[in-house]
Coordinates of C-alpha atoms in Angstrom, one line a residue:
M175 CA 28.9 -40.8 17.9
T176 CA 26.5 -40.1 20.7
T177 CA 25.2 -36.9 22.2
Q178 CA 25.3 -36.3 26.0
I179 CA 23.4 -33.5 27.6
Y180 CA 24.2 -33.0 31.3
I181 CA 21.4 -31.7 33.5
A182 CA 22.7 -29.4 36.2
M183 CA 20.7 -29.9 39.5
H184 CA 21.1 -28.8 43.1
K185 CA 18.1 -30.5 44.6
D186 CA 16.0 -33.7 44.1
T187 CA 13.9 -33.2 41.0
A188 CA 12.2 -35.1 38.3
N189 CA 14.7 -36.2 35.6
L190 CA 14.5 -36.7 31.9
P191 CA 14.7 -40.4 31.0
G192 CA 17.2 -41.9 28.5
R193 CA 20.9 -42.3 27.8
A194 CA 21.3 -38.8 26.3
F195 CA 20.4 -37.0 29.6
V196 CA 22.9 -37.2 32.4
P197 CA 22.1 -35.6 35.8
I198 CA 25.0 -33.8 37.5
Q199 CA 24.8 -32.3 41.0
V200 CA 26.3 -28.9 41.2
G201 CA 27.9 -27.4 44.3
R202 CA 28.2 -30.8 45.8
A203 CA 31.5 -29.9 47.6
D204 CA 29.4 -27.7 49.9
S205 CA 26.4 -30.0 50.2
H206 CA 25.5 -32.6 52.8
R207 CA 23.3 -34.5 50.4
T208 CA 23.9 -36.7 47.4
I209 CA 21.0 -36.4 44.9
C210 CA 22.4 -38.1 41.9
E211 CA 25.3 -40.4 40.9
I212 CA 27.5 -37.8 39.3
G213 CA 28.7 -34.7 41.2
D214 CA 30.8 -31.7 40.2
D215 CA 33.2 -32.3 43.1
T216 CA 35.2 -35.2 41.7
G217 CA 38.3 -35.2 39.4
D218 CA 39.4 -31.8 38.2
N219 CA 36.6 -29.5 39.5
I220 CA 35.6 -26.1 40.8
S221 CA 32.6 -27.3 42.8
A222 CA 33.4 -25.0 45.7
K223 CA 32.9 -22.0 43.4
N224 CA 29.2 -22.9 42.7
A225 CA 27.8 -19.9 44.6
S226 CA 29.4 -17.5 42.1
F227 CA 29.9 -19.7 39.0
C228 CA 26.4 -21.3 39.2
E229 CA 25.9 -24.0 36.5
L230 CA 29.3 -23.3 35.2
T231 CA 30.8 -25.7 37.8
A232 CA 29.0 -28.5 35.9
L233 CA 30.3 -27.1 32.6
Y234 CA 33.8 -27.1 33.9
W235 CA 33.5 -30.7 35.2
I236 CA 32.2 -31.9 31.9
W237 CA 35.0 -30.2 30.0
R238 CA 37.8 -31.5 32.3
N239 CA 36.5 -35.0 33.1
T240 CA 34.7 -36.4 30.0
S241 CA 35.6 -37.0 26.4
G242 CA 34.6 -38.9 23.3
Q243 CA 31.1 -37.6 22.7
G244 CA 30.0 -36.5 19.3
H245 CA 28.1 -33.6 20.8
V246 CA 27.9 -32.5 24.4
G247 CA 25.6 -30.0 26.1
L248 CA 24.2 -28.5 29.3
F249 CA 20.6 -28.1 30.5
H250 CA 19.2 -27.2 33.9
Y251 CA 17.0 -29.3 36.1
R252 CA 14.0 -27.2 35.0
R253 CA 15.2 -25.6 31.7
H254 CA 15.4 -27.6 28.6
L255 CA 15.1 -27.2 24.8
N256 CA 12.2 -28.3 22.6
F257 CA 13.5 -30.9 20.1
S258 CA 10.1 -31.6 18.5
G259 CA 10.3 -29.1 15.6
R260 CA 6.9 -27.7 16.8
T261 CA 6.4 -24.3 18.3
Y262 CA 4.3 -23.4 21.3
R263 CA 3.1 -20.2 22.9
E264 CA 6.0 -18.4 24.7
N265 CA 5.7 -16.1 27.7
E266 CA 7.3 -12.6 27.7
W267 CA 10.7 -14.2 28.6
G268 CA 10.7 -16.3 25.5
V269 CA 10.0 -19.5 27.4
V270 CA 7.2 -22.1 27.2
D271 CA 6.0 -22.9 30.7
Y272 CA 4.9 -26.4 31.7
P273 CA 3.4 -27.4 35.1
C274 CA 5.6 -30.4 35.6
L275 CA 8.0 -32.9 34.0
D276 CA 5.8 -35.8 33.0
E277 CA 5.2 -38.0 30.0
S278 CA 3.1 -35.4 28.1
Y279 CA 5.9 -32.8 28.5
I280 CA 8.5 -35.3 27.2
N281 CA 6.4 -36.2 24.2
A282 CA 5.5 -32.6 23.4
N283 CA 9.1 -31.6 23.3
A284 CA 10.6 -34.8 21.8
L285 CA 13.1 -35.1 24.7
T286 CA 14.2 -38.6 23.7
D287 CA 17.5 -40.2 22.7
E288 CA 16.3 -40.6 19.2
H289 CA 15.4 -37.0 18.6
V290 CA 18.5 -35.7 20.4
D291 CA 20.9 -37.9 18.3
A292 CA 19.1 -37.0 15.1
L293 CA 19.6 -33.2 15.6
G294 CA 23.1 -33.8 16.8
A295 CA 23.9 -35.6 13.6
T296 CA 22.6 -32.7 11.6
Y297 CA 23.8 -29.6 13.4
D298 CA 27.1 -28.4 14.9
M299 CA 25.4 -26.1 17.4
I300 CA 22.0 -26.4 19.0
L301 CA 21.2 -23.1 20.8
P302 CA 18.2 -21.6 22.6
R303 CA 16.1 -19.3 20.4
R304 CA 17.3 -15.8 20.7
W305 CA 15.2 -13.6 23.0
D306 CA 14.5 -9.9 22.4
V307 CA 15.5 -7.9 25.5
R308 CA 13.0 -5.2 24.6
Q309 CA 10.3 -7.5 26.1
A310 CA 11.9 -6.7 29.4
G311 CA 12.0 -2.9 28.7
S312 CA 15.7 -2.9 27.7
R313 CA 17.0 -1.3 24.5
T314 CA 20.0 -3.4 23.9
M315 CA 22.0 -6.3 25.4
W316 CA 24.3 -3.9 27.1
D317 CA 21.4 -1.9 28.5
H318 CA 19.8 -5.2 29.7
Y319 CA 23.0 -6.1 31.7
Q320 CA 23.1 -2.6 33.2
K321 CA 19.4 -2.9 34.3
G322 CA 19.8 -6.3 36.0
S323 CA 19.0 -5.8 39.7
A324 CA 21.9 -8.2 40.7
H325 CA 24.3 -6.9 38.0
R326 CA 27.2 -4.5 38.4
A327 CA 28.1 -2.9 35.1
A328 CA 31.8 -2.5 36.2
D329 CA 32.1 -6.3 36.4
Y330 CA 31.0 -6.7 32.8
D331 CA 33.4 -4.0 31.7
A332 CA 36.2 -5.7 33.5
A333 CA 35.4 -9.0 31.7
I334 CA 35.4 -7.2 28.4
G335 CA 38.8 -5.6 29.3
I336 CA 40.3 -9.1 30.0
L337 CA 38.8 -10.5 26.7
T338 CA 40.2 -7.6 24.7
R339 CA 43.7 -8.0 26.2
K340 CA 43.9 -11.8 26.0
Y341 CA 41.8 -12.4 22.9
P342 CA 42.1 -9.3 20.7
D343 CA 40.6 -11.1 17.7
Y344 CA 37.3 -11.3 19.7
A345 CA 37.3 -7.5 20.4
R346 CA 35.5 -6.5 17.2
F347 CA 32.5 -8.7 18.2
V348 CA 31.9 -7.0 21.5
A349 CA 30.2 -3.9 20.2
P350 CA 27.8 -5.8 17.9
V351 CA 26.7 -8.1 20.7
N352 CA 26.3 -5.1 23.2
A353 CA 24.2 -3.2 20.6
D354 CA 22.1 -6.2 19.7
R355 CA 18.5 -6.3 20.7
S356 CA 18.4 -10.1 21.3
G357 CA 20.7 -12.8 22.5
Y358 CA 21.1 -16.4 23.8
F359 CA 20.4 -16.8 27.5
T360 CA 20.3 -19.3 30.4
N361 CA 23.5 -21.1 29.5
I362 CA 21.8 -24.1 27.9
F363 CA 23.1 -25.5 24.6
V364 CA 24.4 -28.5 22.7
M365 CA 27.7 -28.3 20.7
R366 CA 30.0 -30.5 18.7
R367 CA 32.6 -31.7 21.2
D368 CA 35.5 -29.8 19.6
I369 CA 33.5 -26.6 19.6
F370 CA 32.5 -27.2 23.2
D371 CA 36.2 -27.7 24.2
E372 CA 37.2 -24.5 22.4
Y373 CA 34.4 -22.5 24.2
C374 CA 35.2 -23.9 27.7
S375 CA 39.0 -23.2 27.3
W376 CA 38.1 -19.6 26.3
I377 CA 35.3 -18.8 28.8
F378 CA 37.1 -20.2 31.9
D379 CA 40.4 -18.4 31.0
I380 CA 38.5 -15.1 31.0
L381 CA 36.4 -15.8 34.1
F382 CA 39.3 -17.1 36.3
D383 CA 41.2 -13.9 35.5
L384 CA 38.0 -11.9 36.3
E385 CA 37.7 -13.7 39.6
K386 CA 41.0 -12.2 40.6
E387 CA 39.8 -8.7 40.0
I388 CA 36.5 -8.8 41.8
D389 CA 36.1 -8.6 45.6
L390 CA 32.8 -10.3 46.4
A391 CA 32.8 -9.4 50.1
S392 CA 30.2 -6.7 49.8
Y393 CA 28.0 -8.6 47.2
S394 CA 24.5 -9.8 48.0
L395 CA 23.6 -13.5 47.5
Q396 CA 22.2 -12.7 44.0
E397 CA 25.1 -10.4 43.1
T398 CA 27.6 -13.2 44.0
R399 CA 26.3 -15.1 41.0
V400 CA 28.3 -12.6 38.8
F401 CA 30.3 -15.1 36.8
G402 CA 27.2 -17.1 35.8
Y403 CA 25.5 -13.8 34.7
I404 CA 28.5 -12.5 32.7
S405 CA 29.0 -15.9 31.0
E406 CA 25.6 -15.5 29.2
W407 CA 26.8 -12.3 27.5
L408 CA 30.3 -13.7 26.7
F409 CA 28.6 -16.8 25.2
N410 CA 27.0 -14.5 22.6
I411 CA 30.4 -13.1 21.7
F412 CA 31.9 -16.5 21.3
V413 CA 29.0 -17.8 19.1
M414 CA 29.2 -14.7 16.9
K415 CA 33.0 -15.0 16.5
Y416 CA 32.9 -18.7 15.8
R417 CA 30.2 -18.4 13.1
S418 CA 32.1 -15.6 11.5
D419 CA 35.2 -17.7 11.4
H420 CA 33.3 -20.8 10.3
P421 CA 30.5 -19.6 8.0
D422 CA 29.5 -23.2 7.2
T423 CA 28.6 -24.0 10.8
K424 CA 25.2 -25.6 11.0
V425 CA 23.2 -23.9 13.8
K426 CA 19.7 -24.8 15.0
E427 CA 17.8 -22.6 17.4
L428 CA 15.1 -24.3 19.6
E429 CA 12.5 -23.0 22.0
R430 CA 13.4 -22.9 25.7
T431 CA 11.1 -24.7 28.1
L432 CA 10.6 -24.1 31.9
I433 CA 9.2 -26.6 34.4
L434 CA 7.2 -24.7 36.9
D435 CA 7.3 -27.4 39.5
P436 CA 10.2 -29.8 39.0
A437 CA 9.4 -32.1 42.0
P438 CA 9.8 -35.7 41.1
R439 CA 6.7 -37.7 40.3
A440 CA 7.6 -40.8 42.3
R441 CA 6.4 -44.3 42.0
I442 CA 6.7 -46.2 45.2
A443 CA 7.5 -49.9 45.3
P444 CA 6.8 -52.2 48.3
V445 CA 9.6 -52.7 50.8
F446 CA 8.4 -56.1 52.0
S447 CA 7.4 -59.0 49.7
T448 CA 5.0 -60.9 52.1
N449 CA 2.5 -60.2 54.9
T450 CA 2.7 -56.5 54.2
V451 CA 0.4 -53.9 55.7
P452 CA 1.1 -50.7 53.7
V453 CA -0.2 -47.5 55.3
V454 CA -0.1 -43.9 53.9
L455 CA -0.3 -40.7 55.9
A456 CA 0.0 -37.1 54.7
F457 CA 0.9 -34.1 57.0
N458 CA 3.2 -31.1 57.2
N459 CA 6.0 -30.2 59.5
N460 CA 3.7 -28.3 61.9
F461 CA 1.6 -31.4 62.4
V462 CA 4.5 -33.8 63.2
P463 CA 3.8 -34.2 67.0
Y464 CA 0.2 -35.2 66.5
A465 CA 1.0 -37.4 63.5
G466 CA 3.8 -39.0 65.6
A467 CA 1.1 -40.1 68.1
C468 CA -0.9 -41.6 65.3
I469 CA 2.1 -43.5 64.0
Q470 CA 3.0 -44.7 67.5
S471 CA -0.6 -46.0 68.0
I472 CA -0.3 -48.0 64.7
L473 CA 2.9 -49.6 65.9
N474 CA 1.5 -50.3 69.4
C475 CA -1.2 -52.5 67.7
A476 CA 1.1 -54.1 65.2
K477 CA 1.7 -57.9 65.3
D478 CA 5.1 -59.5 64.8
H479 CA 4.1 -61.7 61.9
F480 CA 3.1 -58.7 59.7
N481 CA 5.4 -56.2 58.0
Y482 CA 4.3 -52.6 58.3
D483 CA 5.2 -50.3 55.3
L484 CA 4.5 -46.7 56.4
I485 CA 4.8 -44.0 53.8
V486 CA 4.4 -40.3 54.7
M487 CA 3.5 -37.9 51.9
N488 CA 4.9 -34.5 52.6
D489 CA 6.9 -31.6 51.1
D490 CA 8.2 -29.7 54.1
I491 CA 9.0 -32.0 57.0
S492 CA 12.5 -31.2 58.3
D493 CA 15.2 -33.8 58.3
Y494 CA 15.3 -33.7 62.0
N495 CA 11.6 -34.5 62.4
K496 CA 12.0 -37.2 59.8
S497 CA 14.7 -38.8 61.9
L498 CA 12.4 -38.6 65.0
I499 CA 9.5 -40.2 63.1
Q500 CA 11.7 -43.0 61.8
G501 CA 13.0 -43.5 65.3
L502 CA 9.5 -44.5 66.4
A503 CA 10.1 -47.9 64.7
G504 CA 12.9 -48.6 67.2
G505 CA 14.9 -50.6 64.7
S506 CA 12.1 -53.2 64.3
S507 CA 12.8 -55.4 61.3
N508 CA 9.1 -55.6 60.4
V509 CA 8.6 -51.8 60.2
S510 CA 9.7 -49.4 57.5
I511 CA 8.9 -45.6 57.6
R512 CA 9.6 -43.7 54.4
F513 CA 8.8 -40.2 53.0
V514 CA 7.7 -39.3 49.5
N515 CA 7.1 -35.8 48.0
P516 CA 3.9 -35.9 45.9
R517 CA 4.0 -32.2 45.0
G518 CA 4.7 -32.9 41.3
Y519 CA 1.3 -34.5 40.9
F520 CA -0.4 -31.2 41.8
A521 CA 1.6 -28.7 39.9
D522 CA -1.3 -27.8 37.6
F523 CA -4.0 -27.9 40.3
D524 CA -5.1 -25.0 42.5
L525 CA -5.1 -26.5 46.0
K526 CA -7.5 -24.2 47.7
T527 CA -7.9 -24.5 51.5
H528 CA -10.2 -23.1 54.2
M529 CA -11.3 -23.7 57.8
H530 CA -8.8 -26.0 59.5
F531 CA -7.7 -27.9 56.4
S532 CA -4.1 -27.8 54.9
K533 CA -3.0 -28.5 51.4
E534 CA -1.7 -31.9 52.5
T535 CA -5.2 -33.2 52.7
Y536 CA -5.2 -33.3 48.9
Y537 CA -2.2 -35.6 48.8
R538 CA -4.3 -38.8 49.1
L539 CA -5.7 -38.1 45.7
S540 CA -2.4 -39.2 44.2
I541 CA -2.4 -42.6 45.8
P542 CA -3.8 -44.5 42.8
E543 CA -0.9 -43.2 40.7
I544 CA 2.0 -43.2 43.2
F545 CA 1.2 -46.6 44.6
E546 CA 0.1 -48.4 41.4
N547 CA 2.7 -51.1 42.2
Y548 CA 0.8 -52.2 45.3
G549 CA -2.3 -54.4 45.6
K550 CA -4.2 -53.0 48.5
I551 CA -3.1 -50.0 50.6
L552 CA -4.5 -48.1 53.6
Y553 CA -4.7 -44.3 54.0
I554 CA -5.2 -42.8 57.5
D555 CA -5.6 -39.2 58.6
A556 CA -2.8 -38.0 60.9
D557 CA -5.3 -36.8 63.6
M558 CA -6.3 -40.4 64.5
I559 CA -5.4 -42.8 67.2
V560 CA -5.4 -46.5 66.2
R561 CA -6.6 -49.1 68.8
R562 CA -6.7 -52.2 66.7
D563 CA -4.2 -53.8 64.3
L564 CA -4.6 -52.2 60.8
A565 CA -3.8 -55.7 59.4
D566 CA -7.4 -56.5 60.3
L567 CA -8.7 -53.6 58.3
L568 CA -6.6 -54.4 55.3
A569 CA -8.1 -58.0 55.4
V570 CA -11.7 -56.7 55.0
D571 CA -13.3 -58.0 51.9
L572 CA -14.3 -55.0 49.7
C573 CA -16.7 -57.2 47.7
G574 CA -15.2 -56.2 44.4
K575 CA -15.2 -52.5 45.1
A576 CA -12.2 -50.1 44.6
V577 CA -12.4 -48.3 47.9
G578 CA -13.5 -49.1 51.5
A579 CA -14.7 -46.3 53.7
V580 CA -17.1 -45.4 56.5
R581 CA -20.3 -43.5 55.8
D582 CA -20.0 -39.9 57.0
C583 CA -22.5 -39.5 59.9
V584 CA -21.6 -35.8 60.1
M585 CA -22.8 -35.2 56.5
T586 CA -25.9 -37.2 57.4
G587 CA -26.6 -34.7 60.2
F588 CA -25.8 -31.7 58.0
R589 CA -28.3 -33.0 55.5
K590 CA -31.0 -33.6 58.2
F591 CA -30.5 -30.2 59.9
G592 CA -30.2 -28.2 56.7
T593 CA -26.7 -27.0 57.4
L594 CA -25.5 -24.5 54.8
A595 CA -22.4 -25.2 52.8
L596 CA -19.8 -22.5 52.4
A597 CA -20.8 -19.5 50.4
A598 CA -17.9 -20.2 48.0
C599 CA -19.7 -23.5 47.2
G600 CA -23.0 -21.9 46.6
G601 CA -24.2 -21.6 50.2
Q602 CA -27.0 -24.1 49.6
E603 CA -28.3 -26.6 52.2
A604 CA -26.2 -29.8 52.6
E605 CA -28.8 -32.0 50.8
A606 CA -28.7 -29.8 47.7
Y607 CA -24.9 -29.5 48.0
V608 CA -24.4 -33.3 47.9
A609 CA -27.0 -34.1 45.3
R610 CA -26.6 -31.2 42.9
Y611 CA -23.2 -29.5 43.6
L612 CA -21.4 -32.8 43.9
G613 CA -23.8 -34.7 41.7
L614 CA -24.0 -37.8 43.8
A615 CA -26.8 -40.1 42.7
D616 CA -26.9 -41.5 46.3
P617 CA -26.4 -38.8 48.9
D618 CA -26.7 -41.4 51.6
G619 CA -23.5 -43.0 50.2
Y620 CA -21.3 -39.9 51.0
F621 CA -18.3 -41.3 52.9
Q622 CA -15.7 -39.9 55.3
A623 CA -12.2 -40.0 53.8
G624 CA -10.2 -40.1 57.1
I625 CA -9.5 -43.8 56.7
L626 CA -9.6 -45.6 53.4
I627 CA -8.8 -48.9 51.9
F628 CA -7.6 -48.7 48.2
D629 CA -7.7 -51.8 46.1
L630 CA -5.3 -50.5 43.5
Q631 CA -6.0 -53.5 41.2
R632 CA -9.7 -52.6 41.0
M633 CA -9.4 -48.9 40.3
P634 CA -11.8 -47.6 37.7
V635 CA -9.8 -47.4 34.4
D636 CA -10.4 -43.7 34.1
I637 CA -9.8 -42.8 37.8
K638 CA -7.1 -40.3 37.1
G639 CA -9.4 -38.5 34.6
R640 CA -12.2 -38.6 37.1
I641 CA -10.1 -36.9 39.8
R642 CA -8.8 -34.3 37.3
A643 CA -12.4 -33.6 36.0
A644 CA -13.7 -33.2 39.6
F645 CA -10.9 -30.7 40.3
Q646 CA -11.8 -28.7 37.2
R647 CA -15.6 -29.0 37.6
R648 CA -15.9 -26.7 40.6
P649 CA -14.0 -23.7 41.8
T650 CA -13.9 -25.0 45.4
Y651 CA -15.4 -27.7 47.6
W652 CA -16.8 -27.7 51.1
F653 CA -14.7 -30.6 52.3
L654 CA -12.0 -30.3 49.7
D655 CA -10.5 -33.6 48.5
Q656 CA -13.0 -35.7 50.5
D657 CA -15.7 -34.3 48.2
I658 CA -13.5 -35.0 45.1
L659 CA -13.0 -38.6 46.3
N660 CA -16.8 -39.0 46.7
V661 CA -17.4 -37.7 43.2
A662 CA -14.6 -39.8 41.6
F663 CA -15.4 -43.1 43.3
Q664 CA -19.2 -43.0 43.5
G665 CA -20.5 -46.5 42.7
H666 CA -17.1 -48.0 43.6
V667 CA -17.3 -47.9 47.4
H668 CA -17.7 -50.7 50.0
Y669 CA -18.9 -49.3 53.4
L670 CA -16.9 -50.3 56.5
D671 CA -17.9 -50.9 60.1
M672 CA -18.1 -47.4 61.7
R673 CA -15.8 -48.6 64.4
W674 CA -12.9 -48.1 62.0
N675 CA -13.5 -44.3 61.9
V676 CA -15.2 -43.0 65.1
F677 CA -15.6 -39.3 65.4
H678 CA -14.6 -38.2 68.9
G679 CA -17.7 -35.9 69.0
N680 CA -15.9 -32.5 68.9
G681 CA -18.0 -31.5 71.9
N682 CA -21.3 -32.1 70.1
V683 CA -22.4 -35.6 71.2
E684 CA -25.5 -34.4 73.0
S685 CA -26.4 -31.6 70.7
F686 CA -25.6 -33.0 67.3
F687 CA -25.0 -36.8 67.2
K688 CA -27.9 -37.7 69.5
N689 CA -30.2 -35.9 67.0
L690 CA -29.1 -37.9 64.0
P691 CA -31.5 -40.3 62.4
L692 CA -32.1 -43.1 64.9
S693 CA -30.3 -45.8 63.0
T694 CA -27.3 -43.6 62.4
W695 CA -27.2 -42.6 66.1
K696 CA -27.4 -46.2 67.3
E697 CA -24.5 -47.2 64.9
Y698 CA -22.5 -44.2 66.2
E699 CA -23.3 -44.9 69.8
N700 CA -22.3 -48.6 69.5
A701 CA -19.1 -47.6 67.7
R702 CA -18.1 -45.2 70.5
K703 CA -18.2 -48.1 73.0
D704 CA -15.3 -49.9 71.3
P705 CA -13.7 -47.7 68.6
Y706 CA -11.0 -49.4 66.5
V707 CA -9.8 -45.9 65.4
V708 CA -10.6 -42.6 67.1
H709 CA -10.8 -39.7 64.7
F710 CA -10.2 -36.2 66.2
A711 CA -11.9 -34.4 63.3
G712 CA -13.0 -30.8 63.8
E713 CA -11.6 -28.0 65.8
Q714 CA -11.6 -29.6 69.3
K715 CA -8.3 -31.5 69.0
P716 CA -7.1 -33.0 72.3
W717 CA -3.9 -31.0 72.1
L718 CA -6.1 -27.8 72.0
W719 CA -8.9 -29.0 74.3
P720 CA -7.5 -31.7 76.7
S721 CA -11.0 -32.4 78.1
T722 CA -12.5 -33.3 74.8
D723 CA -13.9 -36.8 74.1
F724 CA -11.3 -39.6 74.0
A725 CA -8.5 -37.2 74.7
E726 CA -6.9 -39.7 77.1
C727 CA -6.4 -42.0 74.0
F728 CA -4.2 -39.4 72.5
W729 CA -2.3 -38.3 75.5
T730 CA -1.5 -41.9 76.6
V731 CA 0.1 -42.6 73.2
L732 CA 1.8 -39.2 72.9
R733 CA 3.6 -39.9 76.2
Q734 CA 5.5 -42.6 74.3
T735 CA 6.9 -40.2 71.7
P736 CA 9.6 -37.5 71.7
W737 CA 6.9 -34.7 71.4
Y738 CA 5.1 -35.3 74.7
E739 CA 6.7 -32.6 76.8
T740 CA 6.6 -29.8 74.2
T741 CA 3.0 -30.6 73.2
L742 CA 1.9 -30.6 76.9
L743 CA 3.6 -27.3 77.6
A744 CA 2.0 -25.7 74.6
C745 CA -1.4 -27.1 75.7
M746 CA -0.9 -25.7 79.2
E747 CA 0.0 -22.3 77.9
R748 CA -3.1 -22.2 75.7
Y749 CA -5.2 -23.2 78.7
R750 CA -3.7 -20.4 80.8
Q751 CA -4.4 -17.9 78.1
R752 CA -8.0 -19.0 77.9
R753 CA -8.4 -18.6 81.6
R754 CA -6.8 -15.2 81.6
R755 CA -9.2 -14.1 78.8
R756 CA -12.2 -15.5 80.8
A757 CA -11.0 -13.7 84.0
V758 CA -10.7 -10.4 82.2
K759 CA -14.2 -10.9 80.7
V760 CA -15.7 -11.7 84.1
S761 CA -14.0 -8.8 85.9
S762 CA -15.0 -6.4 83.0
K763 CA -18.6 -7.5 83.4
I764 CA -18.5 -6.8 87.1
V765 CA -17.1 -3.3 86.6
L766 CA -19.6 -2.5 83.8
K767 CA -22.5 -3.8 86.0
K768 CA -21.5 -1.4 88.8
I769 CA -21.4 1.5 86.4
A770 CA -24.7 0.5 84.8
D771 CA -26.3 0.3 88.3
R772 CA -25.5 3.9 88.9
T773 CA -26.3 5.3 85.4
A774 CA -29.1 2.9 84.2
P775 CA -31.0 1.3 87.1
V776 CA -32.7 -2.1 86.5
G777 CA -36.1 -1.7 84.9
T778 CA -35.2 1.5 83.0
R779 CA -35.3 1.8 79.2
R780 CA -31.6 2.9 79.3
R781 CA -30.8 -0.4 81.1
G782 CA -32.4 -2.4 78.3
L783 CA -30.5 -0.5 75.7
L784 CA -27.2 -1.1 77.4
R785 CA -27.9 -4.8 77.8
R786 CA -28.6 -5.1 74.0
L787 CA -25.4 -3.3 73.2
Y788 CA -23.4 -5.5 75.5
R789 CA -24.8 -8.7 74.0
T790 CA -24.1 -7.5 70.5
A791 CA -20.5 -6.5 71.4
T792 CA -19.6 -9.8 73.2
S793 CA -21.2 -12.1 70.6
R794 CA -18.7 -11.0 67.9

């Protein structure tokens, strides 16, 4: 007979593969989303009690609505047991931490049908390894319940009172469990089906009576979980009693595991089968209005005979904003806009940010893995405005290379002018940074990652390892994931026409770009005359500085989106604030000058001293 272990989950997370593991959504009666096939709100259920019964609503559903398994059990979406027979280093809570649920985690803990069935055939109970409460500063199990910040000791006493009245033969096991220094925690286990049924009949009979005695009106959110908490202590009493009555019971204790980031590691399949232009963007909820303009510009240039598969990598965009973004497609049959959460790929990376960058900039690093089912795919930064059909870009011949990108003329300037990298990256000049810190054999080949073509069928075989190694090689990078991409793909880049990624200038055309090496300046100057894609890189974004280069390209497109009015109002308010600050500064200068004219006339040493102090103060 088979073993089934139900995985209690309340949000979309990575799942264990295989027949043995069955996801069940808890609290679905009060949820507006369906995240898996089975919910605890069908048949005989207590789904509406999830806030106070926690994962026990899944336990009740399994008990009342399934049958026939040899063994049945309960895990949580991020808490499992280690079936491998090996032991690993546990933390102070008696748990082995893992960054994410991936293939290496499954293999390390033998979480497969074969291993689950093998242990089920050998043991009557499979329990989490007992944890010593003294590691949390408690003396005994009873002391540990009392010290729980969300526990009320009177509730546990009431539960024991019900147990003693209704099940007097269990009473003699209460004191030993309370006095014990270790116990079974987290409500995860696997049991022979008949033992499981006996346990559920017993535990719910007690808890339903306890529910009648407790008034939750004054309880905090965490205190409301009272029945889930108390069940962990009652579980220990049940196990001790059952093993006493059945001394031949075969019990196996296994290590508990914890997934630190349970976000799913998705694989995306194409929506369209022919004439597809797949485009990936990455941005957060705060950036939605500007990214909306980018997406609108892509659709403005789209042709009817191509299919546009747009995928937004994100982990915090609201459902409302998602609906607005998808509404940009206007129901077009040749446009699909989807969202994917790539967070699971970065669970074991430290996504350090600085300057104006956000963590979402790193998300493009996961493209070779998430989109391995594609042929070629485009990535575009969300602070761009597209002025030519991206199907033309996708058609560019990469001449056998894995990536297509534009050379970074800004880094060319930094190298020429001796610009210093961030102090956290060593503070050396740009030339040394690119050649030594990044280790690029060809510094002139440094590319700008705002727009990229990935030929996913020509990826270096070790590309995932290259990206991981680059992450681990340095504590931080000047241009974050762009630097990592340059390191990982060096020697595998085809350089695109600069018109596909034209910097708007950021207010520095005359002072910076005109002083680039002549050949680079000419290429940039020509690209500016007819940019295929305008890139608002740097601090002078058009929604912050409406007079910046090419701002009209942004505002013209934004006017076609739902975010035009709110963005315009915010821009006007920032403009008014700058004018007020400027007016205050000018008036203050006039007043100070009048005072200085009386106390420190022009030409005196005192006047020179005041002038130096003023310049120092206003330059900060």
